[in-house]
Amino acid sequence: MALDRELVGRSYPPSAVYEVGRAKIAEFATAIGDPSPVHRDPEAARAAGHPDVIAPPTFAIAVSLEAAMVVLDDPDVAIDYGRVVHGEQRFAHHRPIRAGDRLVATTTIDAARTVAGNDLLTARVDLATEDGEPVCTATSMLVARA
Amino acid sequence: MTAVRFADVAVGTELPEQRYRITRADLVRYAGASGDFNPIHWNERVATEVGLPGVIAHGMFTMALAGRAVTDWAGDPAALVEYQVRFGRPVVVPDDDEGAELTVRGTVAALLEDGRVRVDLAVGSAGEKVLSLARAVVRLA
């Protein structure tokens, strides 16, 4: 089923707050084998100029991909979740995500097209603090194979 | 941390090649840390049922490892300000102690404003390119 171009520009209500914890950052850093103390030790992070431990750059996906699922739950988006694979990913960091951040995700459909029967859907997730400070823009291109 | 300085790099400067080993245990750990529990990343039966050659690494795990090659070089995880990849081929992770090996090479492709550089990455496994259009913008000291 072809994706409707009218979907482009559609935005969804902000997500619930995701509170970033030190232990979750350390767990993620360990999972990707990153030994940097700025992911684990608040003193080391402060010495490097950060208010608290910072997350590795791709940690944003743990918040953004969940938020982007709002698109697949939209009844107007006729793609089959079971056929979806991750085609492309992009991050633009306004500043590092850090422990204590209370993040809100706002998802927008940036592109929707059908190529050779494959549905390509680009979801942009803007992560900001509860107070509105921009933190990261995470853009995921999802492919539903024909 | 041994930070690379903007003044020390030019277009064509190569990052040290990095090799990362990926085992099934690493995929389970990444699933827990990231919240991505898609069974194609840990269950051989499900992976082959959907037509894959076997269990494959999370694309985001591959992206994270390739990102480490950049942040280790820059000497600062906060230096990576923009990062994008296209997931070309899956990294198949066999059920043994060796797992798969990821090779990451990077080259400075452009000098930008404000001490930033663009690094283009070549990321392969088992002789195949697994990421394409893999680019990072890094702010150097």
GROMACS .gro file of C-alpha atoms in nm:
model
  287
    1MET     CA    1   0.000   0.000   0.000
    2ALA     CA    2   0.143   0.335  -0.104
    3LEU     CA    3   0.215   0.596   0.158
    4ASP     CA    4   0.013   0.914   0.130
    5ARG     CA    5   0.226   1.222   0.063
    6GLU     CA    6  -0.026   1.424   0.264
    7LEU     CA    7   0.136   1.269   0.571
    8VAL     CA    8   0.448   1.483   0.522
    9GLY     CA    9   0.461   1.752   0.788
   10ARG     CA   10   0.227   1.573   1.026
   11SER     CA   11   0.339   1.621   1.385
   12TYR     CA   12   0.232   1.426   1.692
   13PRO     CA   13   0.171   1.543   2.049
   14PRO     CA   14   0.482   1.555   2.274
   15SER     CA   15   0.578   1.231   2.451
   16ALA     CA   16   0.573   1.174   2.823
   17VAL     CA   17   0.888   1.295   3.000
   18TYR     CA   18   1.190   1.060   2.981
   19GLU     CA   19   1.418   1.117   3.278
   20VAL     CA   20   1.780   1.032   3.195
   21GLY     CA   21   1.952   0.836   3.473
   22ARG     CA   22   2.323   0.795   3.546
   23ALA     CA   23   2.290   0.416   3.568
   24LYS     CA   24   2.120   0.396   3.227
   25ILE     CA   25   2.397   0.604   3.067
   26ALA     CA   26   2.665   0.383   3.225
   27GLU     CA   27   2.481   0.069   3.112
   28PHE     CA   28   2.462   0.199   2.755
   29ALA     CA   29   2.830   0.302   2.752
   30THR     CA   30   2.927  -0.047   2.873
   31ALA     CA   31   2.708  -0.210   2.607
   32ILE     CA   32   2.891  -0.024   2.330
   33GLY     CA   33   3.229  -0.083   2.497
   34ASP     CA   34   3.301   0.284   2.556
   35PRO     CA   35   3.530   0.314   2.860
   36SER     CA   36   3.523   0.696   2.890
   37PRO     CA   37   3.483   0.813   3.251
   38VAL     CA   38   3.260   1.105   3.140
   39HIS     CA   39   2.982   0.844   3.098
   40ARG     CA   40   3.022   0.711   3.454
   41ASP     CA   41   3.192   0.949   3.691
   42PRO     CA   42   3.020   1.283   3.766
   43GLU     CA   43   3.354   1.432   3.881
   44ALA     CA   44   3.522   1.338   3.552
   45ALA     CA   45   3.225   1.482   3.362
   46ARG     CA   46   3.243   1.808   3.561
   47ALA     CA   47   3.617   1.829   3.497
   48ALA     CA   48   3.536   1.808   3.125
   49GLY     CA   49   3.290   2.097   3.160
   50HIS     CA   50   2.960   1.909   3.191
   51PRO     CA   51   2.712   1.948   3.479
   52ASP     CA   52   2.677   1.567   3.513
   53VAL     CA   53   2.769   1.247   3.329
   54ILE     CA   54   2.697   1.268   2.956
   55ALA     CA   55   2.553   1.000   2.730
   56PRO     CA   56   2.736   0.852   2.429
   57PRO     CA   57   2.616   1.022   2.107
   58THR     CA   58   2.392   0.735   1.992
   59PHE     CA   59   2.220   0.700   2.332
   60ALA     CA   60   1.954   0.935   2.192
   61ILE     CA   61   1.809   0.639   2.000
   62ALA     CA   62   1.692   0.480   2.327
   63VAL     CA   63   1.456   0.775   2.365
   64SER     CA   64   1.387   0.872   2.004
   65LEU     CA   65   1.302   0.540   1.841
   66GLU     CA   66   1.038   0.463   2.102
   67ALA     CA   67   0.891   0.809   2.042
   68ALA     CA   68   0.893   0.756   1.664
   69MET     CA   69   0.670   0.451   1.706
   70VAL     CA   70   0.379   0.697   1.741
   71VAL     CA   71   0.395   0.722   1.361
   72LEU     CA   72   0.348   0.348   1.310
   73ASP     CA   73   0.052   0.359   1.550
   74ASP     CA   74  -0.116   0.624   1.333
   75PRO     CA   75  -0.407   0.452   1.151
   76ASP     CA   76  -0.341   0.677   0.847
   77VAL     CA   77   0.012   0.535   0.814
   78ALA     CA   78  -0.061   0.214   0.630
   79ILE     CA   79   0.263   0.026   0.680
   80ASP     CA   80   0.311  -0.314   0.833
   81TYR     CA   81   0.533  -0.297   1.141
   82GLY     CA   82   0.641  -0.658   1.088
   83ARG     CA   83   0.813  -0.560   0.761
   84VAL     CA   84   0.986  -0.248   0.894
   85VAL     CA   85   1.365  -0.221   0.898
   86HIS     CA   86   1.586   0.073   0.993
   87GLY     CA   87   1.714   0.230   0.671
   88GLU     CA   88   1.902   0.540   0.783
   89GLN     CA   89   1.973   0.726   1.104
   90ARG     CA   90   2.095   1.078   1.165
   91PHE     CA   91   2.165   1.272   1.485
   92ALA     CA   92   2.221   1.645   1.523
   93HIS     CA   93   2.328   1.718   1.880
   94HIS     CA   94   2.264   2.065   2.014
   95ARG     CA   95   2.438   1.956   2.333
   96PRO     CA   96   2.517   1.616   2.491
   97ILE     CA   97   2.232   1.436   2.669
   98ARG     CA   98   2.320   1.423   3.038
   99ALA     CA   99   2.201   1.259   3.357
  100GLY     CA  100   1.911   1.446   3.511
  101ASP     CA  101   1.773   1.564   3.176
  102ARG     CA  102   1.395   1.545   3.160
  103LEU     CA  103   1.342   1.499   2.788
  104VAL     CA  104   1.027   1.541   2.583
  105ALA     CA  105   1.015   1.398   2.229
  106THR     CA  106   0.813   1.555   1.951
  107THR     CA  107   0.780   1.348   1.634
  108THR     CA  108   0.716   1.484   1.284
  109ILE     CA  109   0.693   1.302   0.951
  110ASP     CA  110   0.963   1.459   0.731
  111ALA     CA  111   0.917   1.239   0.425
  112ALA     CA  112   0.690   0.961   0.302
  113ARG     CA  113   0.725   0.791  -0.033
  114THR     CA  114   0.691   0.456  -0.201
  115VAL     CA  115   0.978   0.335  -0.419
  116ALA     CA  116   0.953   0.006  -0.610
  117GLY     CA  117   0.684  -0.111  -0.368
  118ASN     CA  118   0.894  -0.030  -0.060
  119ASP     CA  119   0.746   0.228   0.175
  120LEU     CA  120   1.006   0.480   0.299
  121LEU     CA  121   0.906   0.689   0.595
  122THR     CA  122   1.129   0.949   0.759
  123ALA     CA  123   1.042   1.042   1.118
  124ARG     CA  124   1.217   1.336   1.283
  125VAL     CA  125   1.221   1.332   1.661
  126ASP     CA  126   1.309   1.659   1.832
  127LEU     CA  127   1.433   1.598   2.184
  128ALA     CA  128   1.414   1.896   2.416
  129THR     CA  129   1.412   1.944   2.790
  130GLU     CA  130   1.080   1.993   2.964
  131ASP     CA  131   1.169   2.364   2.971
  132GLY     CA  132   1.209   2.373   2.593
  133GLU     CA  133   1.590   2.369   2.556
  134PRO     CA  134   1.673   2.183   2.231
  135VAL     CA  135   1.902   1.883   2.296
  136CYS     CA  136   1.905   1.654   1.993
  137THR     CA  137   1.730   1.602   1.662
  138ALA     CA  138   1.717   1.231   1.575
  139THR     CA  139   1.594   1.143   1.228
  140SER     CA  140   1.509   0.783   1.142
  141MET     CA  141   1.428   0.654   0.794
  142LEU     CA  142   1.218   0.340   0.823
  143VAL     CA  143   1.169   0.102   0.532
  144ALA     CA  144   0.875  -0.135   0.499
  145ARG     CA  145   0.981  -0.384   0.235
  146ALA     CA  146   0.733  -0.491  -0.030
  147MET     CA  147   4.245   1.237   2.703
  148THR     CA  148   4.465   1.298   2.401
  149ALA     CA  149   4.257   1.535   2.195
  150VAL     CA  150   4.325   1.584   1.826
  151ARG     CA  151   4.349   1.954   1.747
  152PHE     CA  152   4.190   2.125   1.449
  153ALA     CA  153   4.531   2.267   1.355
  154ASP     CA  154   4.673   1.913   1.329
  155VAL     CA  155   4.430   1.781   1.067
  156ALA     CA  156   4.384   1.835   0.694
  157VAL     CA  157   4.157   1.694   0.428
  158GLY     CA  158   4.278   1.338   0.384
  159THR     CA  159   4.396   1.288   0.743
  160GLU     CA  160   4.317   0.929   0.834
  161LEU     CA  161   4.180   0.814   1.168
  162PRO     CA  162   4.345   0.509   1.325
  163GLU     CA  163   4.171   0.197   1.196
  164GLN     CA  164   3.963   0.030   1.465
  165ARG     CA  165   3.842  -0.329   1.485
  166TYR     CA  166   3.555  -0.432   1.710
  167ARG     CA  167   3.447  -0.786   1.783
  168ILE     CA  168   3.072  -0.850   1.816
  169THR     CA  169   2.945  -1.166   1.986
  170ARG     CA  170   2.594  -1.282   2.063
  171ALA     CA  171   2.649  -1.177   2.426
  172ASP     CA  172   2.724  -0.822   2.306
  173LEU     CA  173   2.391  -0.818   2.119
  174VAL     CA  174   2.200  -0.928   2.428
  175ARG     CA  175   2.373  -0.658   2.634
  176TYR     CA  176   2.299  -0.394   2.369
  177ALA     CA  177   1.934  -0.505   2.350
  178GLY     CA  178   1.896  -0.448   2.724
  179ALA     CA  179   2.077  -0.115   2.724
  180SER     CA  180   1.894   0.026   2.422
  181GLY     CA  181   1.551  -0.129   2.474
  182ASP     CA  182   1.555  -0.284   2.123
  183PHE     CA  183   1.448  -0.644   2.185
  184ASN     CA  184   1.370  -0.736   1.823
  185PRO     CA  185   1.433  -1.114   1.823
  186ILE     CA  186   1.628  -1.104   1.493
  187HIS     CA  187   1.916  -0.976   1.711
  188TRP     CA  188   1.922  -1.277   1.946
  189ASN     CA  189   1.701  -1.558   1.815
  190GLU     CA  190   1.832  -1.770   1.525
  191ARG     CA  191   1.491  -1.928   1.460
  192VAL     CA  192   1.316  -1.593   1.417
  193ALA     CA  193   1.605  -1.447   1.213
  194THR     CA  194   1.604  -1.732   0.962
  195GLU     CA  195   1.222  -1.737   0.946
  196VAL     CA  196   1.227  -1.378   0.818
  197GLY     CA  197   1.486  -1.467   0.555
  198LEU     CA  198   1.807  -1.351   0.722
  199PRO     CA  199   2.120  -1.569   0.706
  200GLY     CA  200   2.123  -1.575   1.087
  201VAL     CA  201   2.117  -1.346   1.389
  202ILE     CA  202   2.227  -0.996   1.290
  203ALA     CA  203   2.365  -0.706   1.492
  204HIS     CA  204   2.141  -0.408   1.565
  205GLY     CA  205   2.217  -0.144   1.303
  206MET     CA  206   2.232   0.106   1.588
  207PHE     CA  207   2.497  -0.107   1.762
  208THR     CA  208   2.711  -0.097   1.447
  209MET     CA  209   2.653   0.279   1.430
  210ALA     CA  210   2.754   0.316   1.796
  211LEU     CA  211   3.080   0.121   1.747
  212ALA     CA  212   3.169   0.322   1.437
  213GLY     CA  213   3.098   0.637   1.639
  214ARG     CA  214   3.347   0.521   1.901
  215ALA     CA  215   3.621   0.521   1.638
  216VAL     CA  216   3.545   0.892   1.591
  217THR     CA  217   3.505   0.997   1.955
  218ASP     CA  218   3.815   0.798   2.062
  219TRP     CA  219   4.012   0.985   1.795
  220ALA     CA  220   3.866   1.323   1.892
  221GLY     CA  221   3.928   1.243   2.259
  222ASP     CA  222   3.584   1.365   2.364
  223PRO     CA  223   3.239   1.200   2.327
  224ALA     CA  224   3.080   1.547   2.324
  225ALA     CA  225   3.279   1.640   2.012
  226LEU     CA  226   3.049   1.441   1.783
  227VAL     CA  227   2.788   1.700   1.690
  228GLU     CA  228   2.635   1.540   1.382
  229TYR     CA  229   2.636   1.177   1.279
  230GLN     CA  230   2.452   0.990   1.007
  231VAL     CA  231   2.459   0.648   0.845
  232ARG     CA  232   2.268   0.437   0.596
  233PHE     CA  233   2.231   0.073   0.698
  234GLY     CA  234   2.347  -0.111   0.386
  235ARG     CA  235   2.406  -0.475   0.477
  236PRO     CA  236   2.343  -0.660   0.800
  237VAL     CA  237   2.631  -0.777   1.019
  238VAL     CA  238   2.571  -1.149   1.070
  239VAL     CA  239   2.688  -1.264   1.413
  240PRO     CA  240   2.761  -1.638   1.435
  241ASP     CA  241   2.682  -1.836   1.749
  242ASP     CA  242   3.042  -1.891   1.857
  243ASP     CA  243   3.307  -1.727   2.074
  244GLU     CA  244   3.458  -1.534   1.783
  245GLY     CA  245   3.141  -1.363   1.663
  246ALA     CA  246   3.178  -1.105   1.387
  247GLU     CA  247   3.444  -0.841   1.336
  248LEU     CA  248   3.370  -0.482   1.241
  249THR     CA  249   3.640  -0.272   1.075
  250VAL     CA  250   3.609   0.106   1.092
  251ARG     CA  251   3.823   0.346   0.890
  252GLY     CA  252   3.775   0.720   0.881
  253THR     CA  253   3.911   1.005   0.673
  254VAL     CA  254   3.880   1.380   0.723
  255ALA     CA  255   3.676   1.481   0.417
  256ALA     CA  256   3.622   1.852   0.480
  257LEU     CA  257   3.730   2.133   0.712
  258LEU     CA  258   3.427   2.332   0.827
  259GLU     CA  259   3.376   2.651   1.026
  260ASP     CA  260   3.418   2.686   1.403
  261GLY     CA  261   3.683   2.414   1.437
  262ARG     CA  262   3.456   2.145   1.298
  263VAL     CA  263   3.560   1.877   1.051
  264ARG     CA  264   3.363   1.622   0.853
  265VAL     CA  265   3.483   1.264   0.882
  266ASP     CA  266   3.372   1.005   0.627
  267LEU     CA  267   3.365   0.649   0.756
  268ALA     CA  268   3.415   0.316   0.583
  269VAL     CA  269   3.262   0.040   0.793
  270GLY     CA  270   3.289  -0.323   0.692
  271SER     CA  271   3.245  -0.677   0.816
  272ALA     CA  272   3.350  -1.005   0.651
  273GLY     CA  273   3.483  -0.811   0.354
  274GLU     CA  274   3.153  -0.631   0.283
  275LYS     CA  275   3.065  -0.268   0.335
  276VAL     CA  276   2.789  -0.262   0.599
  277LEU     CA  277   2.724   0.112   0.638
  278SER     CA  278   2.710   0.364   0.356
  279LEU     CA  279   2.693   0.744   0.361
  280ALA     CA  280   2.845   0.722   0.710
  281ARG     CA  281   2.951   1.073   0.806
  282ALA     CA  282   3.031   1.251   1.127
  283VAL     CA  283   3.083   1.617   1.204
  284VAL     CA  284   3.329   1.659   1.489
  285ARG     CA  285   3.419   1.974   1.678
  286LEU     CA  286   3.791   1.972   1.754
  287ALA     CA  287   3.982   2.174   2.010
   0.00000   0.00000   0.00000
